[in-house]
Each structure stands twice: as structure tokens, then as C-alpha cells.
Amino acid sequence: MGRTILKHAILAGLFTAALAVPALATDYTILAPAAPGGGWDQTARTMQEVLQAEGISDSVQVQNVPGAGGTVGLAQFASSATGKADQLIVGGYVMVGAILTNASPVSLADVTPIARLTGEYEAIVVPTASEIQDINQLVEMLKADPGSVSWAGGSAGGADHIAVGLLANAADVDPTAINYIAYSGGGEALAAILGNQVTAGISSLGEFKPQADAGTLRILAVTSEERIEGVDAPTLTEVGLDVVLQNWRMVAAPAGLSPEDEAAIAADIETMAKSTAWQEALVTKGWADTYLAGDAFRAQLEEETATTAAVLKDIGLVE
């Protein structure tokens, strides 16, 4: 009898101890579907830093797969990561447009959206040595000869491209006549701008602000509703152009996950997004906290896809 009681006590103790041991952290791999230096790459690497610093994940790797506005990386992710709870991909507004303009056979319906993480307004820039001193001068050049004004930005159909198309529309310029040059990474676009290979550049503010602060770029305008603190540039609405656009970024997991795996990933991302380290990174990089998860985010994503399709048709980028 005594042995039986002792045996049960030992087993109960082992069971209690097992429950007390925390679950092992997932070692994530995050796919950034763009070349190094751009917004998706920055987002993935900031996630890497915070997930590890906060002890949410012991090891996080970032993989870059550039091409076609993120649709090359998206297709690779959808085909190779299905059911794998340790795989993540970053994306956002640019990818929504690129899926449409590239007639991609793979869409965001082929992954599991987890959360919208950040939002950032666009900035229009020129090198400080440029003869273009303000946005009005650039717009006048665009009106006089749309094709003579070359724009460096991200992938075709993305937020940068859409912003230029909306600007052209607002300035009564045929958006199909704009001379937009798409680059697969922020580093390539920046090199083209600084090398005077284009007239102007457009991208998320955070990608240009370090160079603007250093005095190598001049910010002509931003696409926010109101002026942005610390940025000496008007909004497009201030100069009579009815354009407001925010580029947002998200994280998704593969399709084919169990409800338990999806919930665990969502919990990790929520913990990251609410951490002090993440909030500090947002301030440093000038990113807005637009965290939205679950059904609310999926509903917003469906609405954003429909709205983007309408905008792209309006400016002649899709039929």
C-alpha cells in the first residue's frame, strides 16, 4: 500500500514539474520578399532583433527572395512552407498591388495573415544638389512633359507607383504617361536617386529620412494628412493635390496550419508588437503602430484588396 502511494506521489510530482516547464520557443525563419535595404527587409530584421531580444524566439533567421513586388517570394513561400509553423513572411500594401499588376497565380489567400504591424507615409525626394527646390516645381515639370520626369520607386503596382499615379491624377496629368522606374529593393532605388539617374524618388519616409537628416536628400512632400513632426516638408494636400496614402506592412504564416499552431504564432507576434523593444524600434524608424490582428485584420485586408484594384484600374495599371 505504502509503495503504491509513494509511486502515485512521484508520478504526480513529475507531472506537475512537466507542466511547470515552459514550452520551447519556436525558431522562426522570416522571408523578406525583396532585396536588402527596403521596407520589408527592415521589417523582417527588426522582427528578428525584437523576437530574440524579448526571448520570444531563441533563433530567428531572415531570408531575402526579391522579385516582382514580392510575388516571387510569396509564390516560393506558398509552395514550400505549407503547414510549417516556424515559417513567416512579411508583406503589405505593395504586395497587394503587385499581385494584381503581375496577374500573380498566388495571392494572399494562399497564406495565413497574422497581423498588420506598421504604417508609414510616402515621401517624394530629390538629391540636395538638384535644381528642383520644392514640390510645386516638380509638379510643373510633370504637367509640361510627363515623360521627362523619371521616378525611382519600388515594384510596379506598389504603394510608390500608386502614389505617383494618384499625384498625376490630382495634377490633371494622364497617369499612364508617367515615367516610373521600378526597383526591387530600397538600396537600388536610393542609389539611382543619389546617382542622378532619375528626376525624383518616392518611397516610405523611413527609407529616406536618414539621408535627408544627413543632408544628401531633400524631401519635397509627404503623403500624410498632416505635417509630420521632424520632417521639414509639406503634405501634398497642402499644395492642392488631393493625395493621402499610407503604406502598411504585415506578417503572415503559411497555409495549412493547425488552429493551435496559428494561435501560437499569433500570440508570439502580439507579444512582440506590444513589447518595449518593438515600440522603441517604431519610434526610431518613424513607423506608425497600426497593429491589427485576427478577423479584424482579415476583413481589412479584403477591403484593401478591393480598393487597391479600383485605384489601379483608375490609373491604368490593370485592366
Short mmCIF file of C-alpha atoms in Angstrom, two decimals:
data_model
loop_
_atom_site.label_atom_id
_atom_site.label_comp_id
_atom_site.label_asym_id
_atom_site.label_seq_id
_atom_site.Cartn_x
_atom_site.Cartn_y
_atom_site.Cartn_z
CA MET A 1 0.00 0.00 0.00
CA GLY A 2 2.78 2.39 1.00
CA ARG A 3 4.68 1.68 -2.21
CA THR A 4 1.57 2.40 -4.27
CA ILE A 5 1.04 5.75 -2.54
CA LEU A 6 4.70 6.65 -3.00
CA LYS A 7 4.54 5.69 -6.67
CA HIS A 8 1.49 7.87 -7.22
CA ALA A 9 3.13 10.76 -5.38
CA ILE A 10 6.25 10.51 -7.55
CA LEU A 11 4.19 10.39 -10.74
CA ALA A 12 2.12 13.36 -9.63
CA GLY A 13 5.28 15.29 -8.86
CA LEU A 14 6.76 14.53 -12.27
CA PHE A 15 3.52 15.58 -13.98
CA THR A 16 3.46 18.86 -12.04
CA ALA A 17 7.09 19.52 -12.90
CA ALA A 18 6.42 18.86 -16.57
CA LEU A 19 3.61 21.38 -16.55
CA ALA A 20 5.90 23.95 -14.94
CA VAL A 21 8.47 23.72 -17.77
CA PRO A 22 7.76 26.45 -20.35
CA ALA A 23 7.10 25.43 -23.93
CA LEU A 24 10.15 25.63 -26.14
CA ALA A 25 10.32 28.84 -28.18
CA THR A 26 9.90 28.45 -31.91
CA ASP A 27 12.96 29.11 -34.06
CA TYR A 28 11.47 31.21 -36.85
CA THR A 29 12.62 31.88 -40.40
CA ILE A 30 11.21 35.12 -41.82
CA LEU A 31 11.08 35.56 -45.57
CA ALA A 32 11.53 39.15 -46.77
CA PRO A 33 10.30 39.08 -50.40
CA ALA A 34 12.60 41.90 -51.51
CA ALA A 35 16.26 42.79 -51.75
CA PRO A 36 18.11 44.06 -48.65
CA GLY A 37 17.62 47.70 -47.70
CA GLY A 38 13.92 48.18 -48.33
CA GLY A 39 10.95 48.35 -46.01
CA TRP A 40 10.17 44.63 -45.96
CA ASP A 41 13.79 43.78 -45.26
CA GLN A 42 13.90 46.36 -42.46
CA THR A 43 10.66 44.98 -41.02
CA ALA A 44 11.90 41.39 -41.09
CA ARG A 45 15.22 42.28 -39.47
CA THR A 46 13.56 44.41 -36.81
CA MET A 47 11.27 41.47 -36.03
CA GLN A 48 14.36 39.26 -35.84
CA GLU A 49 16.01 41.57 -33.32
CA VAL A 50 12.95 42.01 -31.12
CA LEU A 51 11.80 38.37 -31.13
CA GLN A 52 15.26 37.34 -29.93
CA ALA A 53 15.81 40.24 -27.53
CA GLU A 54 12.46 39.65 -25.84
CA GLY A 55 13.09 35.91 -25.52
CA ILE A 56 10.07 35.10 -27.71
CA SER A 57 12.27 33.07 -30.04
CA ASP A 58 15.75 31.72 -29.42
CA SER A 59 16.83 31.96 -33.05
CA VAL A 60 15.37 33.91 -35.96
CA GLN A 61 16.74 33.83 -39.48
CA VAL A 62 15.88 36.26 -42.32
CA GLN A 63 15.85 35.13 -45.94
CA ASN A 64 15.63 37.57 -48.88
CA VAL A 65 13.80 36.48 -52.05
CA PRO A 66 13.32 39.57 -54.26
CA GLY A 67 11.28 39.97 -57.40
CA ALA A 68 8.01 41.20 -58.91
CA GLY A 69 6.77 43.22 -55.96
CA GLY A 70 7.12 40.36 -53.54
CA THR A 71 5.18 37.85 -55.64
CA VAL A 72 8.27 35.72 -56.36
CA GLY A 73 8.91 35.30 -52.65
CA LEU A 74 5.21 34.82 -51.97
CA ALA A 75 4.99 32.01 -54.54
CA GLN A 76 8.06 30.29 -53.06
CA PHE A 77 6.66 30.64 -49.55
CA ALA A 78 3.22 29.32 -50.52
CA SER A 79 4.68 26.27 -52.24
CA SER A 80 7.41 25.31 -49.74
CA ALA A 81 6.19 26.41 -46.30
CA THR A 82 2.68 24.95 -46.16
CA GLY A 83 1.93 23.56 -42.71
CA LYS A 84 5.26 24.71 -41.23
CA ALA A 85 4.69 26.67 -38.03
CA ASP A 86 8.24 28.03 -37.94
CA GLN A 87 7.97 29.97 -41.22
CA LEU A 88 6.81 33.59 -41.60
CA ILE A 89 6.66 36.11 -44.45
CA VAL A 90 6.39 39.89 -44.36
CA GLY A 91 4.35 41.79 -46.92
CA GLY A 92 1.92 44.65 -47.20
CA TYR A 93 0.27 47.19 -49.43
CA VAL A 94 2.94 46.85 -52.11
CA MET A 95 2.29 43.12 -52.38
CA VAL A 96 -1.48 43.65 -52.71
CA GLY A 97 -0.90 45.85 -55.76
CA ALA A 98 1.83 43.65 -57.23
CA ILE A 99 -0.39 40.56 -57.12
CA LEU A 100 -2.90 42.43 -59.28
CA THR A 101 -0.49 44.09 -61.72
CA ASN A 102 1.55 40.92 -62.21
CA ALA A 103 -1.57 38.74 -62.53
CA SER A 104 0.09 36.51 -59.95
CA PRO A 105 -1.28 32.97 -59.72
CA VAL A 106 -0.52 33.10 -55.99
CA SER A 107 -2.25 35.61 -53.71
CA LEU A 108 -2.60 36.37 -50.02
CA ALA A 109 -5.43 33.83 -49.99
CA ASP A 110 -2.63 31.22 -50.18
CA VAL A 111 -1.13 32.20 -46.82
CA THR A 112 -2.44 32.80 -43.30
CA PRO A 113 -2.48 36.53 -42.48
CA ILE A 114 -1.45 37.05 -38.85
CA ALA A 115 -1.29 40.81 -38.24
CA ARG A 116 -0.78 44.25 -39.70
CA LEU A 117 2.26 45.66 -37.92
CA THR A 118 3.18 49.13 -39.12
CA GLY A 119 2.12 52.01 -41.31
CA GLU A 120 4.27 54.62 -42.98
CA TYR A 121 3.63 57.56 -45.27
CA GLU A 122 5.37 58.09 -48.58
CA ALA A 123 7.98 60.78 -49.21
CA ILE A 124 8.98 62.40 -52.51
CA VAL A 125 12.67 63.29 -52.65
CA VAL A 126 15.43 64.67 -54.84
CA PRO A 127 19.19 64.93 -54.21
CA THR A 128 20.08 68.13 -52.35
CA ALA A 129 22.11 69.22 -55.39
CA SER A 130 19.02 69.01 -57.63
CA GLU A 131 17.71 72.20 -59.22
CA ILE A 132 14.23 71.19 -58.03
CA GLN A 133 13.64 73.11 -54.82
CA ASP A 134 10.01 72.27 -53.98
CA ILE A 135 7.11 70.01 -54.92
CA ASN A 136 5.39 72.72 -56.97
CA GLN A 137 8.38 72.92 -59.29
CA LEU A 138 8.35 69.15 -59.78
CA VAL A 139 4.61 69.15 -60.49
CA GLU A 140 5.02 71.92 -63.08
CA MET A 141 7.67 69.83 -64.83
CA LEU A 142 5.30 66.85 -64.76
CA LYS A 143 2.49 68.90 -66.29
CA ALA A 144 4.73 70.28 -69.02
CA ASP A 145 6.11 66.89 -70.08
CA PRO A 146 5.13 63.82 -68.01
CA GLY A 147 7.63 61.54 -69.70
CA SER A 148 10.57 63.83 -68.94
CA VAL A 149 10.13 63.34 -65.19
CA SER A 150 11.52 59.95 -64.17
CA TRP A 151 10.54 58.46 -60.81
CA ALA A 152 12.53 55.85 -58.87
CA GLY A 153 10.44 53.69 -56.59
CA GLY A 154 9.57 50.18 -55.55
CA SER A 155 7.92 47.47 -57.56
CA ALA A 156 5.34 48.18 -60.25
CA GLY A 157 1.86 48.45 -58.81
CA GLY A 158 3.08 49.01 -55.28
CA ALA A 159 2.46 51.92 -52.93
CA ASP A 160 5.17 54.07 -54.56
CA HIS A 161 3.77 53.54 -58.04
CA ILE A 162 0.20 54.11 -56.89
CA ALA A 163 1.21 57.34 -55.12
CA VAL A 164 2.79 58.73 -58.31
CA GLY A 165 -0.31 57.75 -60.29
CA LEU A 166 -2.59 59.45 -57.77
CA LEU A 167 -0.37 62.55 -57.81
CA ALA A 168 -0.57 62.66 -61.61
CA ASN A 169 -4.35 62.32 -61.46
CA ALA A 170 -4.59 65.11 -58.89
CA ALA A 171 -2.42 67.33 -61.11
CA ASP A 172 -4.60 66.62 -64.17
CA VAL A 173 -1.83 64.60 -65.81
CA ASP A 174 -2.53 61.31 -67.60
CA PRO A 175 -1.23 58.70 -65.13
CA THR A 176 -0.48 56.28 -67.94
CA ALA A 177 2.09 58.79 -69.26
CA ILE A 178 4.26 58.82 -66.13
CA ASN A 179 7.83 57.57 -66.41
CA TYR A 180 8.05 55.27 -63.40
CA ILE A 181 11.15 53.09 -62.95
CA ALA A 182 10.62 50.16 -60.59
CA TYR A 183 13.43 48.81 -58.39
CA SER A 184 13.29 45.55 -56.43
CA GLY A 185 14.97 46.98 -53.32
CA GLY A 186 15.24 50.25 -51.48
CA GLY A 187 19.01 50.24 -51.80
CA GLU A 188 18.87 50.12 -55.60
CA ALA A 189 16.32 52.93 -55.80
CA LEU A 190 18.34 55.09 -53.42
CA ALA A 191 21.50 54.57 -55.49
CA ALA A 192 19.64 55.67 -58.62
CA ILE A 193 18.36 58.82 -56.89
CA LEU A 194 21.71 59.79 -55.40
CA GLY A 195 23.42 58.98 -58.70
CA ASN A 196 21.15 61.43 -60.57
CA GLN A 197 19.86 58.63 -62.78
CA VAL A 198 16.27 59.78 -62.18
CA THR A 199 14.48 63.08 -61.60
CA ALA A 200 12.94 62.18 -58.24
CA GLY A 201 12.38 59.28 -55.90
CA ILE A 202 9.39 58.08 -53.93
CA SER A 203 9.23 55.55 -51.11
CA SER A 204 8.32 55.18 -47.47
CA LEU A 205 9.58 58.06 -45.35
CA GLY A 206 11.74 55.81 -43.17
CA GLU A 207 13.80 54.70 -46.15
CA PHE A 208 14.77 58.30 -46.99
CA LYS A 209 14.86 60.04 -43.63
CA PRO A 210 18.45 59.06 -42.68
CA GLN A 211 19.76 60.54 -45.94
CA ALA A 212 17.55 63.61 -45.54
CA ASP A 213 18.84 64.11 -41.99
CA ALA A 214 22.38 63.70 -43.30
CA GLY A 215 21.79 66.36 -45.93
CA THR A 216 22.11 64.23 -49.07
CA LEU A 217 18.39 64.18 -49.93
CA ARG A 218 15.71 66.89 -49.94
CA ILE A 219 12.19 65.83 -49.02
CA LEU A 220 9.74 67.72 -51.24
CA ALA A 221 6.46 66.39 -49.85
CA VAL A 222 4.84 63.60 -47.85
CA THR A 223 1.55 61.76 -48.36
CA SER A 224 0.20 62.18 -44.82
CA GLU A 225 -2.96 64.07 -43.83
CA GLU A 226 -0.95 66.50 -41.69
CA ARG A 227 2.67 67.56 -41.49
CA ILE A 228 4.93 65.01 -39.83
CA GLU A 229 6.90 66.12 -36.79
CA GLY A 230 10.61 66.35 -37.55
CA VAL A 231 10.10 66.48 -41.32
CA ASP A 232 10.52 69.86 -43.00
CA ALA A 233 8.21 69.24 -45.94
CA PRO A 234 4.57 69.94 -46.79
CA THR A 235 1.85 67.38 -47.37
CA LEU A 236 0.55 67.00 -50.91
CA THR A 237 -2.84 68.25 -49.76
CA GLU A 238 -1.16 71.47 -48.57
CA VAL A 239 -0.13 72.26 -52.14
CA GLY A 240 -3.54 71.48 -53.57
CA LEU A 241 -3.04 67.82 -54.54
CA ASP A 242 -5.70 65.57 -53.01
CA VAL A 243 -3.46 62.61 -52.25
CA VAL A 244 -3.20 60.81 -48.89
CA LEU A 245 -1.61 57.36 -48.81
CA GLN A 246 -0.20 55.18 -46.06
CA ASN A 247 1.94 52.16 -46.85
CA TRP A 248 1.31 49.36 -44.33
CA ARG A 249 3.22 46.17 -43.61
CA MET A 250 2.07 42.82 -42.31
CA VAL A 251 3.27 39.38 -41.29
CA ALA A 252 1.73 36.10 -42.44
CA ALA A 253 2.23 32.41 -41.78
CA PRO A 254 1.85 29.52 -44.21
CA ALA A 255 -1.45 27.93 -45.16
CA GLY A 256 -2.33 24.52 -43.74
CA LEU A 257 -1.59 25.25 -40.08
CA SER A 258 -3.49 23.68 -37.22
CA PRO A 259 -5.61 26.07 -35.12
CA GLU A 260 -3.14 25.53 -32.27
CA ASP A 261 -0.12 26.47 -34.37
CA GLU A 262 -1.86 29.54 -35.78
CA ALA A 263 -2.83 30.67 -32.28
CA ALA A 264 0.74 30.16 -31.01
CA ILE A 265 2.19 32.27 -33.85
CA ALA A 266 -0.42 34.98 -33.30
CA ALA A 267 0.45 35.05 -29.59
CA ASP A 268 4.17 35.41 -30.35
CA ILE A 269 3.55 38.27 -32.79
CA GLU A 270 1.22 40.04 -30.35
CA THR A 271 3.81 39.74 -27.58
CA MET A 272 6.43 41.18 -29.95
CA ALA A 273 4.19 44.04 -31.09
CA LYS A 274 3.38 45.07 -27.52
CA SER A 275 6.97 44.81 -26.26
CA THR A 276 9.02 47.81 -25.22
CA ALA A 277 11.74 46.87 -27.73
CA TRP A 278 9.27 46.91 -30.63
CA GLN A 279 7.71 50.20 -29.55
CA GLU A 280 11.17 51.77 -29.32
CA ALA A 281 12.02 50.47 -32.79
CA LEU A 282 8.86 52.07 -34.19
CA VAL A 283 9.91 55.45 -32.83
CA THR A 284 13.47 55.09 -34.11
CA LYS A 285 12.37 54.15 -37.62
CA GLY A 286 9.43 56.54 -37.82
CA TRP A 287 6.88 53.74 -38.24
CA ALA A 288 3.32 54.14 -37.01
CA ASP A 289 1.91 51.41 -34.77
CA THR A 290 -1.01 50.07 -36.83
CA TYR A 291 -1.20 46.65 -35.14
CA LEU A 292 -4.35 44.80 -36.13
CA ALA A 293 -4.84 41.05 -35.88
CA GLY A 294 -7.34 38.24 -36.25
CA ASP A 295 -10.67 38.58 -38.03
CA ALA A 296 -10.45 42.39 -37.96
CA PHE A 297 -7.20 42.30 -39.94
CA ARG A 298 -8.50 39.74 -42.43
CA ALA A 299 -11.58 41.89 -43.06
CA GLN A 300 -9.38 44.96 -43.55
CA LEU A 301 -7.18 43.02 -45.97
CA GLU A 302 -10.17 42.02 -48.12
CA GLU A 303 -11.35 45.64 -48.21
CA GLU A 304 -7.85 46.92 -49.03
CA THR A 305 -7.52 44.45 -51.90
CA ALA A 306 -10.79 45.60 -53.45
CA THR A 307 -9.90 49.29 -53.01
CA THR A 308 -6.42 48.81 -54.49
CA ALA A 309 -7.85 47.02 -57.54
CA ALA A 310 -10.13 50.01 -58.15
CA VAL A 311 -7.24 52.50 -57.81
CA LEU A 312 -5.00 50.50 -60.16
CA LYS A 313 -7.74 50.40 -62.79
CA ASP A 314 -8.31 54.12 -62.40
CA ILE A 315 -4.66 54.96 -63.07
CA GLY A 316 -4.34 52.45 -65.88
CA LEU A 317 -2.09 49.85 -64.26
CA VAL A 318 -4.56 46.99 -64.59
CA GLU A 319 -7.49 46.43 -66.94
#
